[in-house]
Amino acid sequence: MRRIPIVIDTDPGIDDAAALGLAFYRDELDVKLITTVSGNVDIHNITRNALKLVTFFDKDIPVAKGMETPLLNPALGNKVHGETGMDGYNFPEPARTILKEHAVEATRSLLEESEEKITLVPVGPLTNIAALLLMYPQLKDKIERVVLMGGSLSGGNVNGAAEFNIWADPHAAKIVFESGLDIVMIGLDVTLKARIGEDVLSKSPNKSAEMFDAIFRNYRDGDMEQGVAMHDSCAIAYLTNPEMFTVEPRHVKVVTEGPASGMTMEVFRNEEPNVHVAVGIDVEAFKEWFLGTLAKMV
Ligand code: BDR
Ligand code: CA
């Protein structure tokens, strides 16, 4: 089987931790690089968390530290991920260190050196991806597509209009959405339905399920009966099992100013589609996918 070479650009982050773990254990995916970006908490905690995760899962995947702040806005963080971004579990000290290269440079090297095109999977604010496109536009040809978690066509989670990843760096999101790249937007329209709680985790009594249980309880209200939304894992699920999702071509603009800043607004008339938007998800199939992958983990 041809494995899909991917870069995960992430801000762990509780649901990011689950997405990384799941991606590591999917045979369809070849995680070439993890890049970190300021988002849920500050870049230092985020990068440390990424190192903790590769240590926990014992994966030899390079981690590169990325942008400390959004392109124009200040870094505001996301209180629902607690103080460190992964509170509640006693992770072993990271046994690995970050690459010397900045995330943007590490992605550039990978793209330049790779014989096959690479899929970018951003599950945090789009700052690193926008910087890459601004600095090295010639590398667009080496990007297979961008499968991102972010945005919504049905209201936000930061406010009525905006989803966190787009809201946190709307200017970067605008650059990415207008890049002409093949983009799949996995937004709140589907991710809020993809909930994992005690029912799923208790069926796979391993160390990973124990770790997820501990950190999920610190996510938002930590409602383990209803389950917590696995936003970022949906992007991973889409890569391996796109049939679980209904995806439609749409024209989406990113609002960068005013009270609706960070909104991903659909434009209905006379505009060519620029994004494939996930508008439906088979929730039961997602739970099975999550459980089946979890069962393979440490
Ligand atoms: C997104 O924002 C973050 O809180 C999550 O990790 C996810 O990437 C959901 O809006
Ligand atoms: Ca995230």
PDB file of C-alpha atoms and ligand atoms in Angstrom:
ATOM      1  CA  MET A   1       0.000   0.000   0.000  1.00  0.00           C
ATOM      2  CA  ARG A   2       1.272   3.493  -0.844  1.00  0.00           C
ATOM      3  CA  ARG A   3       1.438   5.472   2.374  1.00  0.00           C
ATOM      4  CA  ILE A   4       0.413   9.125   2.170  1.00  0.00           C
ATOM      5  CA  PRO A   5       3.349  11.335   3.174  1.00  0.00           C
ATOM      6  CA  ILE A   6       2.106  14.075   5.508  1.00  0.00           C
ATOM      7  CA  VAL A   7       3.246  16.974   7.669  1.00  0.00           C
ATOM      8  CA  ILE A   8       1.089  17.595  10.742  1.00  0.00           C
ATOM      9  CA  ASP A   9       1.139  21.244  11.768  1.00  0.00           C
ATOM     10  CA  THR A  10      -0.285  21.355  15.264  1.00  0.00           C
ATOM     11  CA  ASP A  11      -0.781  23.135  18.600  1.00  0.00           C
ATOM     12  CA  PRO A  12      -1.207  20.361  21.199  1.00  0.00           C
ATOM     13  CA  GLY A  13      -3.664  20.831  22.629  1.00  0.00           C
ATOM     14  CA  ILE A  14      -5.889  18.048  23.901  1.00  0.00           C
ATOM     15  CA  ASP A  15      -7.603  16.987  20.689  1.00  0.00           C
ATOM     16  CA  ASP A  16      -4.347  17.564  18.818  1.00  0.00           C
ATOM     17  CA  ALA A  17      -2.767  14.943  21.093  1.00  0.00           C
ATOM     18  CA  ALA A  18      -5.403  12.434  20.018  1.00  0.00           C
ATOM     19  CA  ALA A  19      -4.958  13.349  16.339  1.00  0.00           C
ATOM     20  CA  LEU A  20      -1.196  12.847  16.524  1.00  0.00           C
ATOM     21  CA  GLY A  21      -1.524   9.519  18.318  1.00  0.00           C
ATOM     22  CA  LEU A  22      -4.077   8.234  15.819  1.00  0.00           C
ATOM     23  CA  ALA A  23      -2.007   9.386  12.825  1.00  0.00           C
ATOM     24  CA  PHE A  24       1.045   7.538  14.184  1.00  0.00           C
ATOM     25  CA  TYR A  25      -0.843   4.252  14.172  1.00  0.00           C
ATOM     26  CA  ARG A  26      -2.535   4.430  10.767  1.00  0.00           C
ATOM     27  CA  ASP A  27      -0.764   2.299   8.156  1.00  0.00           C
ATOM     28  CA  GLU A  28      -2.120   4.530   5.384  1.00  0.00           C
ATOM     29  CA  LEU A  29      -0.112   7.506   6.683  1.00  0.00           C
ATOM     30  CA  ASP A  30       3.577   8.300   6.774  1.00  0.00           C
ATOM     31  CA  VAL A  31       4.082  11.197   9.203  1.00  0.00           C
ATOM     32  CA  LYS A  32       7.287  12.793   7.906  1.00  0.00           C
ATOM     33  CA  LEU A  33       7.370  15.837  10.154  1.00  0.00           C
ATOM     34  CA  ILE A  34       5.504  17.522  13.005  1.00  0.00           C
ATOM     35  CA  THR A  35       5.565  21.304  13.095  1.00  0.00           C
ATOM     36  CA  THR A  36       4.269  23.341  16.015  1.00  0.00           C
ATOM     37  CA  VAL A  37       2.434  26.632  15.928  1.00  0.00           C
ATOM     38  CA  SER A  38       1.209  29.102  18.512  1.00  0.00           C
ATOM     39  CA  GLY A  39      -2.482  28.505  19.207  1.00  0.00           C
ATOM     40  CA  ASN A  40      -4.143  26.700  22.085  1.00  0.00           C
ATOM     41  CA  VAL A  41      -1.320  27.697  24.461  1.00  0.00           C
ATOM     42  CA  ASP A  42       2.068  29.360  23.973  1.00  0.00           C
ATOM     43  CA  ILE A  43       4.605  27.930  21.533  1.00  0.00           C
ATOM     44  CA  HIS A  44       6.919  26.679  24.318  1.00  0.00           C
ATOM     45  CA  ASN A  45       4.259  24.516  25.971  1.00  0.00           C
ATOM     46  CA  ILE A  46       2.973  23.428  22.571  1.00  0.00           C
ATOM     47  CA  THR A  47       6.380  22.320  21.360  1.00  0.00           C
ATOM     48  CA  ARG A  48       7.135  20.594  24.647  1.00  0.00           C
ATOM     49  CA  ASN A  49       3.786  18.802  24.369  1.00  0.00           C
ATOM     50  CA  ALA A  50       4.616  17.611  20.852  1.00  0.00           C
ATOM     51  CA  LEU A  51       7.913  16.222  22.164  1.00  0.00           C
ATOM     52  CA  LYS A  52       6.097  14.568  25.070  1.00  0.00           C
ATOM     53  CA  LEU A  53       3.764  12.877  22.594  1.00  0.00           C
ATOM     54  CA  VAL A  54       6.478  11.455  20.335  1.00  0.00           C
ATOM     55  CA  THR A  55       8.186  10.216  23.493  1.00  0.00           C
ATOM     56  CA  PHE A  56       4.978   8.712  24.890  1.00  0.00           C
ATOM     57  CA  PHE A  57       4.223   6.900  21.628  1.00  0.00           C
ATOM     58  CA  ASP A  58       7.926   6.166  21.078  1.00  0.00           C
ATOM     59  CA  LYS A  59       7.913   7.489  17.524  1.00  0.00           C
ATOM     60  CA  ASP A  60      11.024   8.725  15.806  1.00  0.00           C
ATOM     61  CA  ILE A  61       9.353  11.611  13.996  1.00  0.00           C
ATOM     62  CA  PRO A  62      11.108  14.991  13.791  1.00  0.00           C
ATOM     63  CA  VAL A  63       9.486  17.959  15.546  1.00  0.00           C
ATOM     64  CA  ALA A  64      10.184  21.544  14.412  1.00  0.00           C
ATOM     65  CA  LYS A  65       9.139  24.613  16.362  1.00  0.00           C
ATOM     66  CA  GLY A  66       7.146  27.162  14.403  1.00  0.00           C
ATOM     67  CA  MET A  67       5.659  30.624  14.640  1.00  0.00           C
ATOM     68  CA  GLU A  68       5.371  32.152  18.103  1.00  0.00           C
ATOM     69  CA  THR A  69       2.651  34.590  17.176  1.00  0.00           C
ATOM     70  CA  PRO A  70       0.044  34.979  14.451  1.00  0.00           C
ATOM     71  CA  LEU A  71       1.022  37.074  11.409  1.00  0.00           C
ATOM     72  CA  LEU A  72      -0.584  40.299  12.656  1.00  0.00           C
ATOM     73  CA  ASN A  73      -2.689  39.622  15.732  1.00  0.00           C
ATOM     74  CA  PRO A  74      -1.365  38.910  19.224  1.00  0.00           C
ATOM     75  CA  ALA A  75      -1.367  35.285  20.420  1.00  0.00           C
ATOM     76  CA  LEU A  76      -4.436  34.971  22.637  1.00  0.00           C
ATOM     77  CA  GLY A  77      -4.515  31.261  23.526  1.00  0.00           C
ATOM     78  CA  ASN A  78      -7.517  29.056  24.109  1.00  0.00           C
ATOM     79  CA  LYS A  79      -8.545  28.634  27.730  1.00  0.00           C
ATOM     80  CA  VAL A  80     -10.407  25.368  27.069  1.00  0.00           C
ATOM     81  CA  HIS A  81      -7.063  23.539  26.814  1.00  0.00           C
ATOM     82  CA  GLY A  82      -5.972  24.441  30.365  1.00  0.00           C
ATOM     83  CA  GLU A  83      -2.691  25.960  31.432  1.00  0.00           C
ATOM     84  CA  THR A  84      -0.171  23.717  29.668  1.00  0.00           C
ATOM     85  CA  GLY A  85      -2.411  22.406  26.869  1.00  0.00           C
ATOM     86  CA  MET A  86      -2.208  18.798  28.069  1.00  0.00           C
ATOM     87  CA  ASP A  87      -2.973  18.894  31.801  1.00  0.00           C
ATOM     88  CA  GLY A  88      -4.136  15.859  33.756  1.00  0.00           C
ATOM     89  CA  TYR A  89      -1.644  13.159  32.756  1.00  0.00           C
ATOM     90  CA  ASN A  90       1.828  12.610  34.082  1.00  0.00           C
ATOM     91  CA  PHE A  91       3.782  12.317  30.837  1.00  0.00           C
ATOM     92  CA  PRO A  92       7.366  11.086  30.928  1.00  0.00           C
ATOM     93  CA  GLU A  93       9.937  13.820  30.352  1.00  0.00           C
ATOM     94  CA  PRO A  94      10.504  14.333  26.604  1.00  0.00           C
ATOM     95  CA  ALA A  95      13.382  12.129  25.486  1.00  0.00           C
ATOM     96  CA  ARG A  96      13.712  13.935  22.171  1.00  0.00           C
ATOM     97  CA  THR A  97      14.708  17.415  21.078  1.00  0.00           C
ATOM     98  CA  ILE A  98      13.473  19.723  18.365  1.00  0.00           C
ATOM     99  CA  LEU A  99      15.116  20.151  14.994  1.00  0.00           C
ATOM    100  CA  LYS A 100      17.498  23.061  14.628  1.00  0.00           C
ATOM    101  CA  GLU A 101      15.486  24.356  11.668  1.00  0.00           C
ATOM    102  CA  HIS A 102      12.402  26.497  12.110  1.00  0.00           C
ATOM    103  CA  ALA A 103       9.143  24.741  11.184  1.00  0.00           C
ATOM    104  CA  VAL A 104       8.850  26.702   7.931  1.00  0.00           C
ATOM    105  CA  GLU A 105      12.406  25.790   6.930  1.00  0.00           C
ATOM    106  CA  ALA A 106      11.954  22.161   7.940  1.00  0.00           C
ATOM    107  CA  THR A 107       8.837  21.974   5.765  1.00  0.00           C
ATOM    108  CA  ARG A 108      10.677  23.665   2.917  1.00  0.00           C
ATOM    109  CA  SER A 109      13.558  21.152   3.113  1.00  0.00           C
ATOM    110  CA  LEU A 110      11.136  18.253   3.191  1.00  0.00           C
ATOM    111  CA  LEU A 111       9.198  19.526   0.190  1.00  0.00           C
ATOM    112  CA  GLU A 112      12.355  20.258  -1.771  1.00  0.00           C
ATOM    113  CA  GLU A 113      13.916  16.903  -1.059  1.00  0.00           C
ATOM    114  CA  SER A 114      10.838  14.752  -1.479  1.00  0.00           C
ATOM    115  CA  GLU A 115      10.301  12.931  -4.741  1.00  0.00           C
ATOM    116  CA  GLU A 116       6.582  12.672  -4.114  1.00  0.00           C
ATOM    117  CA  LYS A 117       4.173  15.427  -3.300  1.00  0.00           C
ATOM    118  CA  ILE A 118       3.400  15.980   0.382  1.00  0.00           C
ATOM    119  CA  THR A 119       0.016  16.547   2.035  1.00  0.00           C
ATOM    120  CA  LEU A 120      -0.056  19.286   4.664  1.00  0.00           C
ATOM    121  CA  VAL A 121      -2.369  18.670   7.613  1.00  0.00           C
ATOM    122  CA  PRO A 122      -2.725  21.834   9.696  1.00  0.00           C
ATOM    123  CA  VAL A 123      -4.833  21.354  12.820  1.00  0.00           C
ATOM    124  CA  GLY A 124      -3.992  24.656  14.475  1.00  0.00           C
ATOM    125  CA  PRO A 125      -3.852  28.291  13.295  1.00  0.00           C
ATOM    126  CA  LEU A 126      -2.495  28.558   9.745  1.00  0.00           C
ATOM    127  CA  THR A 127       0.483  30.821  10.514  1.00  0.00           C
ATOM    128  CA  ASN A 128       3.260  28.399   9.494  1.00  0.00           C
ATOM    129  CA  ILE A 129       1.500  27.411   6.287  1.00  0.00           C
ATOM    130  CA  ALA A 130       0.904  31.037   5.292  1.00  0.00           C
ATOM    131  CA  ALA A 131       4.547  31.895   6.037  1.00  0.00           C
ATOM    132  CA  LEU A 132       5.680  28.955   3.898  1.00  0.00           C
ATOM    133  CA  LEU A 133       3.493  30.088   0.993  1.00  0.00           C
ATOM    134  CA  LEU A 134       4.708  33.678   1.307  1.00  0.00           C
ATOM    135  CA  MET A 135       8.379  32.732   1.517  1.00  0.00           C
ATOM    136  CA  TYR A 136       8.480  29.847  -0.946  1.00  0.00           C
ATOM    137  CA  PRO A 137       5.539  30.151  -3.353  1.00  0.00           C
ATOM    138  CA  GLN A 138       7.435  28.008  -5.867  1.00  0.00           C
ATOM    139  CA  LEU A 139       6.969  25.030  -3.545  1.00  0.00           C
ATOM    140  CA  LYS A 140       3.195  24.960  -4.080  1.00  0.00           C
ATOM    141  CA  ASP A 141       3.828  22.392  -6.804  1.00  0.00           C
ATOM    142  CA  LYS A 142       5.272  20.033  -4.206  1.00  0.00           C
ATOM    143  CA  ILE A 143       2.135  20.182  -2.045  1.00  0.00           C
ATOM    144  CA  GLU A 144      -0.384  17.470  -2.870  1.00  0.00           C
ATOM    145  CA  ARG A 145      -3.130  19.207  -0.938  1.00  0.00           C
ATOM    146  CA  VAL A 146      -3.988  20.808   2.394  1.00  0.00           C
ATOM    147  CA  VAL A 147      -6.376  18.909   4.648  1.00  0.00           C
ATOM    148  CA  LEU A 148      -7.053  21.332   7.475  1.00  0.00           C
ATOM    149  CA  MET A 149      -9.121  21.405  10.630  1.00  0.00           C
ATOM    150  CA  GLY A 150     -10.659  24.827  10.894  1.00  0.00           C
ATOM    151  CA  GLY A 151     -13.582  27.022  10.002  1.00  0.00           C
ATOM    152  CA  SER A 152     -17.294  26.448   9.927  1.00  0.00           C
ATOM    153  CA  LEU A 153     -20.247  27.229   7.714  1.00  0.00           C
ATOM    154  CA  SER A 154     -22.628  26.931  10.658  1.00  0.00           C
ATOM    155  CA  GLY A 155     -21.413  29.286  13.375  1.00  0.00           C
ATOM    156  CA  GLY A 156     -18.314  29.458  15.507  1.00  0.00           C
ATOM    157  CA  ASN A 157     -16.973  28.202  18.807  1.00  0.00           C
ATOM    158  CA  VAL A 158     -15.058  31.335  19.854  1.00  0.00           C
ATOM    159  CA  ASN A 159     -18.098  33.482  19.122  1.00  0.00           C
ATOM    160  CA  GLY A 160     -21.146  33.243  16.904  1.00  0.00           C
ATOM    161  CA  ALA A 161     -19.076  33.679  13.755  1.00  0.00           C
ATOM    162  CA  ALA A 162     -15.601  32.204  14.124  1.00  0.00           C
ATOM    163  CA  GLU A 163     -13.919  28.867  14.727  1.00  0.00           C
ATOM    164  CA  PHE A 164     -10.767  29.036  16.876  1.00  0.00           C
ATOM    165  CA  ASN A 165      -8.033  28.057  14.371  1.00  0.00           C
ATOM    166  CA  ILE A 166      -9.191  30.605  11.800  1.00  0.00           C
ATOM    167  CA  TRP A 167     -10.018  33.252  14.408  1.00  0.00           C
ATOM    168  CA  ALA A 168      -6.554  32.948  15.982  1.00  0.00           C
ATOM    169  CA  ASP A 169      -4.850  33.960  12.714  1.00  0.00           C
ATOM    170  CA  PRO A 170      -7.397  35.118  10.133  1.00  0.00           C
ATOM    171  CA  HIS A 171      -4.768  36.793   7.950  1.00  0.00           C
ATOM    172  CA  ALA A 172      -2.853  33.535   7.624  1.00  0.00           C
ATOM    173  CA  ALA A 173      -6.081  31.670   6.890  1.00  0.00           C
ATOM    174  CA  LYS A 174      -6.950  34.153   4.141  1.00  0.00           C
ATOM    175  CA  ILE A 175      -3.575  33.561   2.482  1.00  0.00           C
ATOM    176  CA  VAL A 176      -4.075  29.800   2.581  1.00  0.00           C
ATOM    177  CA  PHE A 177      -7.706  29.871   1.405  1.00  0.00           C
ATOM    178  CA  GLU A 178      -6.768  32.125  -1.516  1.00  0.00           C
ATOM    179  CA  SER A 179      -3.613  30.183  -2.437  1.00  0.00           C
ATOM    180  CA  GLY A 180      -5.148  28.119  -5.202  1.00  0.00           C
ATOM    181  CA  LEU A 181      -3.989  24.929  -3.471  1.00  0.00           C
ATOM    182  CA  ASP A 182      -6.309  21.939  -3.276  1.00  0.00           C
ATOM    183  CA  ILE A 183      -7.863  22.481   0.176  1.00  0.00           C
ATOM    184  CA  VAL A 184     -10.170  20.296   2.238  1.00  0.00           C
ATOM    185  CA  MET A 185     -11.784  22.180   5.124  1.00  0.00           C
ATOM    186  CA  ILE A 186     -12.778  19.932   7.997  1.00  0.00           C
ATOM    187  CA  GLY A 187     -14.679  22.375  10.186  1.00  0.00           C
ATOM    188  CA  LEU A 188     -17.097  22.528  13.091  1.00  0.00           C
ATOM    189  CA  ASP A 189     -19.925  21.473  10.754  1.00  0.00           C
ATOM    190  CA  VAL A 190     -18.642  17.921  11.203  1.00  0.00           C
ATOM    191  CA  THR A 191     -16.142  17.969  14.066  1.00  0.00           C
ATOM    192  CA  LEU A 192     -18.648  18.967  16.750  1.00  0.00           C
ATOM    193  CA  LYS A 193     -20.485  15.726  15.972  1.00  0.00           C
ATOM    194  CA  ALA A 194     -17.380  13.544  16.303  1.00  0.00           C
ATOM    195  CA  ARG A 195     -17.453  12.983  20.059  1.00  0.00           C
ATOM    196  CA  ILE A 196     -15.412  10.458  21.978  1.00  0.00           C
ATOM    197  CA  GLY A 197     -16.022   9.697  25.642  1.00  0.00           C
ATOM    198  CA  GLU A 198     -15.959   6.908  28.185  1.00  0.00           C
ATOM    199  CA  ASP A 199     -18.029   4.566  26.026  1.00  0.00           C
ATOM    200  CA  VAL A 200     -15.278   4.329  23.395  1.00  0.00           C
ATOM    201  CA  LEU A 201     -12.190   4.689  25.606  1.00  0.00           C
ATOM    202  CA  SER A 202     -13.299   2.008  28.071  1.00  0.00           C
ATOM    203  CA  LYS A 203     -13.423  -0.553  25.248  1.00  0.00           C
ATOM    204  CA  SER A 204      -9.684  -0.356  24.714  1.00  0.00           C
ATOM    205  CA  PRO A 205      -7.921  -0.648  28.070  1.00  0.00           C
ATOM    206  CA  ASN A 206      -4.406   0.390  27.052  1.00  0.00           C
ATOM    207  CA  LYS A 207      -2.000   3.156  28.081  1.00  0.00           C
ATOM    208  CA  SER A 208      -3.156   5.436  25.270  1.00  0.00           C
ATOM    209  CA  ALA A 209      -6.820   5.181  26.304  1.00  0.00           C
ATOM    210  CA  GLU A 210      -5.797   5.918  29.898  1.00  0.00           C
ATOM    211  CA  MET A 211      -3.853   8.991  28.756  1.00  0.00           C
ATOM    212  CA  PHE A 212      -6.701  10.212  26.524  1.00  0.00           C
ATOM    213  CA  ASP A 213      -9.210   9.732  29.330  1.00  0.00           C
ATOM    214  CA  ALA A 214      -7.067  11.821  31.677  1.00  0.00           C
ATOM    215  CA  ILE A 215      -6.536  14.730  29.289  1.00  0.00           C
ATOM    216  CA  PHE A 216     -10.038  14.688  27.745  1.00  0.00           C
ATOM    217  CA  ARG A 217     -11.469  15.306  31.222  1.00  0.00           C
ATOM    218  CA  ASN A 218      -9.660  18.647  31.186  1.00  0.00           C
ATOM    219  CA  TYR A 219     -11.081  19.675  27.803  1.00  0.00           C
ATOM    220  CA  ARG A 220     -13.829  22.327  27.912  1.00  0.00           C
ATOM    221  CA  ASP A 221     -16.374  20.876  30.326  1.00  0.00           C
ATOM    222  CA  GLY A 222     -14.711  17.442  30.106  1.00  0.00           C
ATOM    223  CA  ASP A 223     -18.082  15.756  29.601  1.00  0.00           C
ATOM    224  CA  MET A 224     -17.054  12.138  29.197  1.00  0.00           C
ATOM    225  CA  GLU A 225     -20.661  10.942  29.009  1.00  0.00           C
ATOM    226  CA  GLN A 226     -21.508  12.962  25.909  1.00  0.00           C
ATOM    227  CA  GLY A 227     -17.910  12.710  24.783  1.00  0.00           C
ATOM    228  CA  VAL A 228     -15.596  15.550  23.791  1.00  0.00           C
ATOM    229  CA  ALA A 229     -15.282  16.838  20.217  1.00  0.00           C
ATOM    230  CA  MET A 230     -12.379  15.273  18.334  1.00  0.00           C
ATOM    231  CA  HIS A 231     -11.900  18.201  15.966  1.00  0.00           C
ATOM    232  CA  ASP A 232      -8.360  17.478  14.842  1.00  0.00           C
ATOM    233  CA  SER A 233      -8.776  13.707  14.616  1.00  0.00           C
ATOM    234  CA  CYS A 234     -11.423  14.287  11.951  1.00  0.00           C
ATOM    235  CA  ALA A 235      -8.714  15.585   9.595  1.00  0.00           C
ATOM    236  CA  ILE A 236      -6.762  12.361  10.174  1.00  0.00           C
ATOM    237  CA  ALA A 237      -9.891  10.258   9.659  1.00  0.00           C
ATOM    238  CA  TYR A 238     -10.596  12.078   6.414  1.00  0.00           C
ATOM    239  CA  LEU A 239      -7.127  11.213   5.097  1.00  0.00           C
ATOM    240  CA  THR A 240      -7.504   7.493   5.734  1.00  0.00           C
ATOM    241  CA  ASN A 241     -11.276   7.099   5.234  1.00  0.00           C
ATOM    242  CA  PRO A 242     -12.741   9.928   3.177  1.00  0.00           C
ATOM    243  CA  GLU A 243     -15.920   7.890   2.632  1.00  0.00           C
ATOM    244  CA  MET A 244     -16.929   8.716   6.222  1.00  0.00           C
ATOM    245  CA  PHE A 245     -17.430  12.336   5.156  1.00  0.00           C
ATOM    246  CA  THR A 246     -19.645  14.198   2.723  1.00  0.00           C
ATOM    247  CA  VAL A 247     -17.537  16.859   1.070  1.00  0.00           C
ATOM    248  CA  GLU A 248     -18.766  19.583  -1.280  1.00  0.00           C
ATOM    249  CA  PRO A 249     -16.988  22.252  -3.331  1.00  0.00           C
ATOM    250  CA  ARG A 250     -17.771  25.728  -2.020  1.00  0.00           C
ATOM    251  CA  HIS A 251     -16.435  29.247  -2.272  1.00  0.00           C
ATOM    252  CA  VAL A 252     -15.312  30.354   1.172  1.00  0.00           C
ATOM    253  CA  LYS A 253     -13.901  33.746   2.134  1.00  0.00           C
ATOM    254  CA  VAL A 254     -12.091  34.453   5.392  1.00  0.00           C
ATOM    255  CA  VAL A 255     -13.190  37.592   7.244  1.00  0.00           C
ATOM    256  CA  THR A 256     -10.104  39.348   8.651  1.00  0.00           C
ATOM    257  CA  GLU A 257     -11.485  42.475  10.290  1.00  0.00           C
ATOM    258  CA  GLY A 258     -14.351  43.562  12.517  1.00  0.00           C
ATOM    259  CA  PRO A 259     -16.511  41.626  14.969  1.00  0.00           C
ATOM    260  CA  ALA A 260     -16.802  38.623  12.612  1.00  0.00           C
ATOM    261  CA  SER A 261     -13.036  38.365  12.130  1.00  0.00           C
ATOM    262  CA  GLY A 262     -12.109  34.696  11.681  1.00  0.00           C
ATOM    263  CA  MET A 263     -15.419  33.762  10.117  1.00  0.00           C
ATOM    264  CA  THR A 264     -15.292  31.442   7.120  1.00  0.00           C
ATOM    265  CA  MET A 265     -18.112  32.879   5.059  1.00  0.00           C
ATOM    266  CA  GLU A 266     -19.620  31.075   2.125  1.00  0.00           C
ATOM    267  CA  VAL A 267     -20.163  33.143  -1.006  1.00  0.00           C
ATOM    268  CA  PHE A 268     -23.038  31.706  -3.006  1.00  0.00           C
ATOM    269  CA  ARG A 269     -23.081  33.415  -6.382  1.00  0.00           C
ATOM    270  CA  ASN A 270     -20.741  33.714  -9.342  1.00  0.00           C
ATOM    271  CA  GLU A 271     -17.694  32.471  -7.518  1.00  0.00           C
ATOM    272  CA  GLU A 272     -15.691  29.386  -8.448  1.00  0.00           C
ATOM    273  CA  PRO A 273     -15.265  26.953  -5.526  1.00  0.00           C
ATOM    274  CA  ASN A 274     -11.910  27.337  -3.768  1.00  0.00           C
ATOM    275  CA  VAL A 275     -12.338  24.744  -1.001  1.00  0.00           C
ATOM    276  CA  HIS A 276     -13.804  21.300  -0.494  1.00  0.00           C
ATOM    277  CA  VAL A 277     -15.870  21.598   2.665  1.00  0.00           C
ATOM    278  CA  ALA A 278     -16.859  18.650   4.841  1.00  0.00           C
ATOM    279  CA  VAL A 279     -20.583  19.053   5.419  1.00  0.00           C
ATOM    280  CA  GLY A 280     -21.479  15.594   6.735  1.00  0.00           C
ATOM    281  CA  ILE A 281     -19.917  12.819   8.818  1.00  0.00           C
ATOM    282  CA  ASP A 282     -20.930   9.238   9.586  1.00  0.00           C
ATOM    283  CA  VAL A 283     -20.620   9.517  13.355  1.00  0.00           C
ATOM    284  CA  GLU A 284     -20.826   5.799  14.103  1.00  0.00           C
ATOM    285  CA  ALA A 285     -18.181   5.005  11.484  1.00  0.00           C
ATOM    286  CA  PHE A 286     -15.941   7.668  13.037  1.00  0.00           C
ATOM    287  CA  LYS A 287     -16.304   6.107  16.496  1.00  0.00           C
ATOM    288  CA  GLU A 288     -15.434   2.699  15.087  1.00  0.00           C
ATOM    289  CA  TRP A 289     -12.452   4.152  13.264  1.00  0.00           C
ATOM    290  CA  PHE A 290     -11.257   5.823  16.480  1.00  0.00           C
ATOM    291  CA  LEU A 291     -11.697   2.647  18.508  1.00  0.00           C
ATOM    292  CA  GLY A 292     -10.088   0.429  15.857  1.00  0.00           C
ATOM    293  CA  THR A 293      -7.048   2.718  15.747  1.00  0.00           C
ATOM    294  CA  LEU A 294      -6.866   3.073  19.523  1.00  0.00           C
ATOM    295  CA  ALA A 295      -6.779  -0.710  19.874  1.00  0.00           C
ATOM    296  CA  LYS A 296      -3.512  -0.748  17.887  1.00  0.00           C
ATOM    297  CA  MET A 297      -1.855   1.842  20.124  1.00  0.00           C
ATOM    298  CA  VAL A 298       0.437   1.378  23.132  1.00  0.00           C
TER     299      VAL A 298
HETATM  300  C1  BDR B   1      -9.797  23.731  17.060  1.00  0.00           C
HETATM  301  O1  BDR B   1      -9.325  24.663  18.027  1.00  0.00           O
HETATM  302  C2  BDR B   1      -8.554  24.007  18.995  1.00  0.00           C
HETATM  303  O2  BDR B   1      -9.038  24.290  20.249  1.00  0.00           O
HETATM  304  C3  BDR B   1      -8.625  22.534  18.708  1.00  0.00           C
HETATM  305  O3  BDR B   1      -7.376  21.906  18.956  1.00  0.00           O
HETATM  306  C4  BDR B   1      -9.002  22.453  17.265  1.00  0.00           C
HETATM  307  O4  BDR B   1      -7.874  22.442  16.436  1.00  0.00           O
HETATM  308  C5  BDR B   1     -11.300  23.576  17.212  1.00  0.00           C
HETATM  309  O5  BDR B   1     -11.931  24.784  17.026  1.00  0.00           O
HETATM  310 CA    CA B   2      -5.622  22.046  17.300  1.00  0.00          CA
END
